[in-house]
Tab-separated table of C-alpha atoms in Angstrom:
chain	number	residue	atom	x	y	z
A	1	MET	CA	29.176	44.330	14.710
A	2	GLY	CA	26.028	44.251	17.087
A	3	PHE	CA	23.962	43.543	14.372
A	4	CYS	CA	25.494	40.505	13.346
A	5	ALA	CA	25.784	39.070	16.329
A	6	VAL	CA	22.079	39.325	16.864
A	7	ASP	CA	21.688	37.559	13.096
A	8	PHE	CA	23.697	34.851	14.831
A	9	ARG	CA	21.453	34.564	17.845
A	10	THR	CA	18.337	34.421	15.975
A	11	LYS	CA	19.743	31.926	13.649
A	12	LEU	CA	20.221	29.973	16.290
A	13	LEU	CA	17.420	30.139	17.812
A	14	VAL	CA	15.346	29.372	14.280
A	15	LEU	CA	17.777	25.772	14.261
A	16	PHE	CA	16.755	25.145	17.895
A	17	VAL	CA	13.451	25.175	17.398
A	18	ALA	CA	13.400	23.341	14.374
A	19	LEU	CA	15.278	20.664	15.545
A	20	VAL	CA	13.025	20.407	18.846
A	21	VAL	CA	9.550	20.186	16.766
A	22	TRP	CA	11.689	17.553	14.337
A	23	MET	CA	12.546	15.587	17.585
A	24	SER	CA	9.312	15.767	18.852
A	25	ALA	CA	7.653	14.612	15.825
A	26	GLY	CA	10.533	12.128	15.661
A	27	ARG	CA	8.853	10.759	18.757
A	28	ALA	CA	4.863	11.304	18.084
A	29	GLN	CA	2.329	9.019	16.577
A	30	ALA	CA	-0.948	8.692	16.093
A	31	SER	CA	-3.186	7.775	19.023
A	32	VAL	CA	-6.188	6.218	16.856
A	33	VAL	CA	-5.656	3.135	15.122
A	34	ILE	CA	-7.216	0.971	12.211
A	35	THR	CA	-7.974	-2.386	12.804
A	36	GLY	CA	-6.379	-3.913	9.751
A	37	THR	CA	-4.199	-2.474	6.690
A	38	ARG	CA	-6.990	-2.937	4.268
A	39	VAL	CA	-10.694	-3.127	3.647
A	40	ILE	CA	-12.305	-5.821	1.344
A	41	TYR	CA	-16.074	-4.724	0.279
A	42	PRO	CA	-17.568	-7.689	-1.511
A	43	GLU	CA	-20.505	-6.441	-3.946
A	44	MET	CA	-23.343	-8.386	-2.107
A	45	GLU	CA	-22.971	-6.931	1.381
A	46	ARG	CA	-24.947	-4.173	2.455
A	47	GLU	CA	-21.947	-2.644	4.604
A	48	VAL	CA	-18.798	-3.135	6.017
A	49	THR	CA	-17.630	-2.385	8.906
A	50	VAL	CA	-14.331	-0.917	10.133
A	51	LYS	CA	-13.083	-0.757	13.435
A	52	LEU	CA	-10.986	2.012	15.410
A	53	ASN	CA	-9.238	2.407	18.406
A	54	ASN	CA	-8.205	5.175	20.868
A	55	ASP	CA	-4.986	4.187	22.383
A	56	GLY	CA	-3.702	7.135	23.244
A	57	ASN	CA	-4.389	9.084	27.010
A	58	THR	CA	-6.638	11.831	25.629
A	59	PRO	CA	-9.953	12.222	23.265
A	60	ALA	CA	-9.757	12.840	19.828
A	61	LEU	CA	-11.701	14.678	17.174
A	62	VAL	CA	-11.718	11.921	14.203
A	63	GLN	CA	-12.401	12.897	10.750
A	64	VAL	CA	-13.385	10.279	8.414
A	65	TRP	CA	-13.635	10.139	3.948
A	66	LEU	CA	-12.629	8.115	1.250
A	67	ASP	CA	-11.054	9.300	-2.291
A	68	ASP	CA	-10.069	7.802	-5.120
A	69	GLY	CA	-6.287	7.546	-5.095
A	70	ASN	CA	-5.490	11.392	-4.675
A	71	PRO	CA	-4.006	12.155	-0.810
A	72	LYS	CA	-5.046	15.491	-1.968
A	73	THR	CA	-8.742	15.235	-1.803
A	74	LEU	CA	-10.415	17.238	0.528
A	75	PRO	CA	-13.391	15.881	2.247
A	76	SER	CA	-15.683	18.015	0.265
A	77	GLU	CA	-14.488	17.238	-2.931
A	78	SER	CA	-14.644	13.458	-2.386
A	79	LYS	CA	-16.504	12.130	-5.044
A	80	VAL	CA	-16.420	8.482	-4.423
A	81	PRO	CA	-19.734	5.781	-4.677
A	82	PHE	CA	-19.177	5.381	-1.211
A	83	THR	CA	-20.594	6.778	2.431
A	84	VAL	CA	-19.234	6.498	5.599
A	85	MET	CA	-20.759	6.912	8.889
A	86	PRO	CA	-20.116	8.773	10.836
A	87	PRO	CA	-18.066	10.959	9.233
A	88	LEU	CA	-17.047	13.539	12.209
A	89	PHE	CA	-16.556	12.432	15.857
A	90	ARG	CA	-14.908	12.188	19.196
A	91	LEU	CA	-13.088	9.413	20.447
A	92	ASP	CA	-12.084	8.856	23.981
A	93	PRO	CA	-8.909	7.426	25.067
A	94	LYS	CA	-8.950	3.497	25.661
A	95	LYS	CA	-12.055	3.554	23.485
A	96	GLY	CA	-13.275	1.999	19.689
A	97	GLN	CA	-15.684	3.032	17.333
A	98	GLY	CA	-17.038	1.229	14.543
A	99	LEU	CA	-17.037	3.276	10.875
A	100	ARG	CA	-19.715	1.757	8.537
A	101	LEU	CA	-19.181	1.764	4.632
A	102	PHE	CA	-22.063	1.785	2.787
A	103	TYR	CA	-21.697	1.096	-1.220
A	104	MET	CA	-24.471	3.818	-2.802
A	105	HIS	CA	-24.439	1.755	-6.253
A	106	ASP	CA	-23.091	4.124	-8.587
A	107	PRO	CA	-21.803	2.144	-11.608
A	108	LEU	CA	-18.138	0.691	-10.960
A	109	PRO	CA	-16.584	-2.282	-13.525
A	110	LYS	CA	-18.131	-5.869	-13.258
A	111	ASP	CA	-15.110	-7.480	-14.281
A	112	ARG	CA	-12.281	-6.032	-12.374
A	113	GLU	CA	-11.679	-4.908	-8.214
A	114	SER	CA	-11.847	-1.170	-7.616
A	115	VAL	CA	-9.768	0.366	-5.629
A	116	PHE	CA	-10.224	3.079	-3.394
A	117	TRP	CA	-8.689	5.247	-0.151
A	118	LEU	CA	-10.213	5.282	3.718
A	119	ASN	CA	-8.753	8.766	5.208
A	120	VAL	CA	-8.528	8.473	9.132
A	121	LEU	CA	-7.717	12.127	10.064
A	122	GLU	CA	-6.693	12.457	14.102
A	123	VAL	CA	-6.663	15.994	15.536
A	124	PRO	CA	-5.925	16.116	19.567
A	125	PRO	CA	-7.589	18.539	22.079
A	126	ARG	CA	-6.576	21.767	22.749
A	127	ASP	CA	-4.268	23.006	25.327
A	128	ALA	CA	-6.345	24.117	28.410
A	129	PRO	CA	-6.608	27.856	28.562
A	130	ALA	CA	-3.904	29.988	29.877
A	131	GLY	CA	-3.285	30.299	33.524
A	132	THR	CA	-4.305	26.761	34.230
A	133	ASP	CA	-1.992	23.475	34.991
A	134	GLY	CA	-2.256	22.510	31.329
A	135	GLY	CA	-1.719	26.132	29.863
A	136	MET	CA	1.893	25.700	28.543
A	137	ASN	CA	2.143	25.943	24.975
A	138	LYS	CA	2.461	22.484	23.387
A	139	LEU	CA	3.472	21.257	19.708
A	140	ARG	CA	-0.243	19.878	18.307
A	141	LEU	CA	0.207	17.228	15.394
A	142	ALA	CA	-2.536	16.129	13.323
A	143	PHE	CA	-2.133	12.251	12.097
A	144	ARG	CA	-3.772	10.867	9.012
A	145	THR	CA	-3.966	7.354	7.753
A	146	ARG	CA	-4.741	6.414	4.417
A	147	ILE	CA	-5.459	2.285	3.538
A	148	LYS	CA	-7.243	1.265	0.640
A	149	VAL	CA	-10.759	-0.125	0.052
A	150	PHE	CA	-11.283	-2.865	-2.646
A	151	PHE	CA	-14.368	-3.029	-4.199
A	152	ARG	CA	-14.907	-6.763	-5.134
A	153	PRO	CA	-17.739	-7.515	-7.811
A	154	ILE	CA	-19.846	-10.799	-7.718
A	155	GLY	CA	-18.694	-13.597	-10.015
A	156	LEU	CA	-14.828	-12.428	-10.730
A	157	LYS	CA	-12.884	-15.387	-12.233
A	158	GLY	CA	-10.233	-17.006	-10.018
A	159	LYS	CA	-8.972	-16.294	-6.063
A	160	PRO	CA	-7.422	-13.631	-4.874
A	161	ASP	CA	-4.879	-15.556	-3.145
A	162	ASP	CA	-3.815	-17.096	-6.648
A	163	ALA	CA	-3.193	-13.705	-8.384
A	164	ALA	CA	0.478	-13.286	-7.367
A	165	ALA	CA	1.378	-16.242	-8.806
A	166	GLN	CA	-0.260	-15.262	-12.326
A	167	ILE	CA	1.786	-12.459	-12.854
A	168	ARG	CA	4.150	-12.521	-15.673
A	169	TRP	CA	7.585	-10.585	-15.519
A	170	ARG	CA	10.029	-9.431	-17.700
A	171	LEU	CA	13.161	-7.028	-17.275
A	172	VAL	CA	12.954	-3.955	-19.267
A	173	SER	CA	15.545	-1.379	-20.063
A	174	LYS	CA	14.812	2.147	-18.111
A	175	GLY	CA	16.379	4.022	-20.239
A	176	ASP	CA	18.892	5.561	-17.848
A	177	GLY	CA	21.401	1.905	-18.427
A	178	ASP	CA	19.583	0.249	-15.996
A	179	TYR	CA	16.761	-2.371	-16.034
A	180	ALA	CA	13.860	-2.777	-13.965
A	181	LEU	CA	11.333	-5.398	-13.630
A	182	GLU	CA	8.425	-5.207	-15.200
A	183	ALA	CA	5.214	-7.109	-14.024
A	184	PHE	CA	1.903	-7.639	-16.368
A	185	ASN	CA	-1.064	-8.306	-14.060
A	186	PRO	CA	-3.769	-10.787	-16.310
A	187	THR	CA	-6.117	-11.537	-13.192
A	188	PRO	CA	-8.908	-9.071	-12.209
A	189	TYR	CA	-7.332	-8.482	-8.892
A	190	TYR	CA	-5.159	-5.850	-7.364
A	191	VAL	CA	-1.958	-7.425	-6.322
A	192	SER	CA	0.341	-5.665	-3.852
A	193	PHE	CA	3.575	-6.812	-3.292
A	194	SER	CA	5.853	-5.618	-0.309
A	195	ARG	CA	8.782	-7.008	-1.575
A	196	ILE	CA	10.384	-8.163	-4.697
A	197	VAL	CA	13.675	-9.905	-5.602
A	198	ALA	CA	15.409	-10.711	-8.576
A	199	THR	CA	18.069	-13.202	-8.584
A	200	ALA	CA	20.442	-14.781	-11.276
A	201	GLY	CA	24.311	-16.438	-10.494
A	202	GLY	CA	24.308	-15.640	-6.763
A	203	LEU	CA	23.519	-12.234	-7.080
A	204	HIS	CA	20.557	-10.322	-5.612
A	205	TRP	CA	18.730	-7.256	-7.185
A	206	THR	CA	15.911	-5.860	-3.872
A	207	GLY	CA	13.180	-3.573	-4.758
A	208	GLU	CA	12.174	-2.970	-1.124
A	209	LYS	CA	9.351	-0.637	-1.547
A	210	GLY	CA	7.311	-3.312	-3.337
A	211	GLY	CA	4.035	-1.803	-4.584
A	212	MET	CA	0.502	-2.749	-6.466
A	213	VAL	CA	0.028	-3.812	-9.844
A	214	ASN	CA	-3.728	-3.192	-11.185
A	215	PRO	CA	-5.978	-5.468	-12.454
A	216	GLU	CA	-5.184	-6.568	-16.584
A	217	SER	CA	-2.604	-3.907	-16.030
A	218	THR	CA	1.462	-3.393	-16.344
A	219	ALA	CA	3.800	-1.819	-13.403
A	220	SER	CA	7.435	-1.558	-13.156
A	221	PHE	CA	9.750	-2.224	-9.859
A	222	ASP	CA	13.108	-0.576	-9.187
A	223	VAL	CA	15.219	-3.461	-8.233
A	224	GLY	CA	18.176	-1.092	-7.894
A	225	HIS	CA	21.267	-0.709	-10.190
A	226	LEU	CA	20.864	-3.996	-12.542
A	227	GLN	CA	22.830	-2.487	-15.553
A	228	ALA	CA	23.061	-5.314	-17.812
A	229	MET	CA	20.400	-8.220	-18.663
A	230	PRO	CA	22.086	-10.922	-16.000
A	231	SER	CA	23.328	-14.186	-18.402
A	232	ALA	CA	22.667	-16.836	-15.721
A	233	PRO	CA	19.192	-18.011	-15.015
A	234	VAL	CA	16.937	-15.197	-13.240
A	235	ALA	CA	14.431	-15.897	-10.649
A	236	VAL	CA	11.962	-13.539	-9.392
A	237	LYS	CA	11.110	-14.323	-5.404
A	238	TYR	CA	8.360	-12.381	-3.438
A	239	THR	CA	5.859	-11.147	-0.864
A	240	TYR	CA	2.270	-10.561	-1.819
A	241	ILE	CA	-0.175	-9.184	0.980
A	242	ASN	CA	-3.244	-10.994	1.185
A	243	ASP	CA	-7.008	-10.193	2.049
A	244	PHE	CA	-5.978	-10.039	5.879
A	245	GLY	CA	-3.052	-7.936	5.431
A	246	ALA	CA	-0.186	-10.511	6.104
A	247	ASN	CA	2.846	-10.706	4.275
A	248	VAL	CA	2.883	-14.184	1.784
A	249	ASP	CA	5.759	-15.819	0.239
A	250	GLY	CA	4.875	-16.048	-3.085
A	251	THR	CA	4.216	-19.841	-4.560
A	252	PRO	CA	3.895	-19.132	-8.678
A	253	ASN	CA	2.101	-21.699	-10.957
A	254	PRO	CA	3.987	-24.226	-13.212
A	255	LEU	CA	4.191	-23.788	-16.410
A	256	PRO	CA	3.450	-27.174	-18.293
A	257	ASN	CA	5.852	-26.785	-21.385
A	258	HIS	CA	8.846	-25.928	-18.972
A	259	ARG	CA	8.436	-27.834	-16.230
A	260	SER	CA	11.090	-29.954	-16.719
A	261	ALA	CA	13.654	-27.177	-17.237
A	262	ILE	CA	12.131	-25.447	-14.163
A	263	SER	CA	12.917	-28.085	-11.543
A	264	ARG	CA	16.486	-27.617	-12.460
A	265	SER	CA	16.462	-23.850	-11.803
A	266	VAL	CA	13.880	-22.881	-9.767
A	267	HIS	CA	13.846	-22.531	-6.004
A	268	GLN	CA	10.893	-23.027	-3.932
A	269	ASN	CA	8.837	-19.573	-3.413
A	270	SER	CA	10.627	-18.453	-6.757
A	271	ALA	CA	9.063	-17.158	-10.025
A	272	ALA	CA	11.391	-18.185	-13.100
A	273	LEU	CA	12.223	-15.960	-15.985
A	274	LEU	CA	11.641	-17.581	-19.134
A	275	PRO	CA	11.852	-16.302	-22.666
A	276	ASN	CA	8.876	-16.094	-24.620
A	277	SER	CA	9.518	-16.345	-28.526
A	278	SER	CA	6.023	-15.228	-29.350
A	279	ASP	CA	6.588	-11.573	-27.363
A	280	GLN	CA	7.388	-8.670	-29.240
A	281	GLY	CA	9.854	-5.882	-28.215
A	282	GLY	CA	11.495	-7.322	-25.602
A	283	THR	CA	12.106	-10.795	-23.481
A	284	LEU	CA	8.853	-11.682	-21.782
A	285	PHE	CA	8.771	-13.977	-18.667
A	286	THR	CA	6.700	-16.071	-16.954
A	287	PHE	CA	6.209	-17.822	-13.268
A	288	ALA	CA	6.838	-21.543	-12.873
A	289	LYS	CA	7.214	-23.337	-9.619
A	290	ASN	CA	9.144	-25.994	-8.060
A	291	LYS	CA	6.720	-28.491	-6.650
A	292	LYS	CA	7.245	-29.667	-3.083
A	293	LYS	CA	8.188	-33.243	-2.674
């Protein structure tokens, strides 16, 4: 009986500690903030500067490195054609620090963008020694923030802000009875979506997670339980993220061969899904726009 009572109290204590940690983590937030949500590195630039600010009330130790897309990459394992300075520093409260990114001119594709990730790790200061006013044990949390770094070669065709409108969409089976939206990006630019909505006959299927489509590549987006190909005309409404990190509602380009049909079925800021009879292995859809009058 005594053993059971102790065991029960131990479980309660573990549960209580876990609850405290969970509540503390839920209220905690990073003090070191990156200005901006993405970095554009034009090839012609000698360096690019990224600004950090410590909005907290205590100093922080900050470590910075880049990776090629693997979030598990340690600073010592990073193999990217960039150098960031300074890689390790103290950032006092209410102060800022500029990070300098240098391209080391290692070979990268010239006909498309390349993407890397900037990591900013914030480590809070240690507690004061025992016996002082700050000697109480505290939970310390380290925060890591990752943002994309887009390397943009000289002479790429088109404009980044026009890339989202050139995405070609089609509905494809996921193999489990549901359908997904597949996007093909024919441009040399990465296109990031924050929201994608497929609409047909008054129904909506939304992909709130968004995602990114690589240059000259295909990506699939889950839009919920779309279990059959809609019989009504389908449109794709989307929001993409521009170079400045702003959310922009898309306005797809018109298709010359389908302009008259599109004007009757597509709303502003929507992409029409139009069958392409020349496509094999599925129904291909492309964008169209209803122009403003």
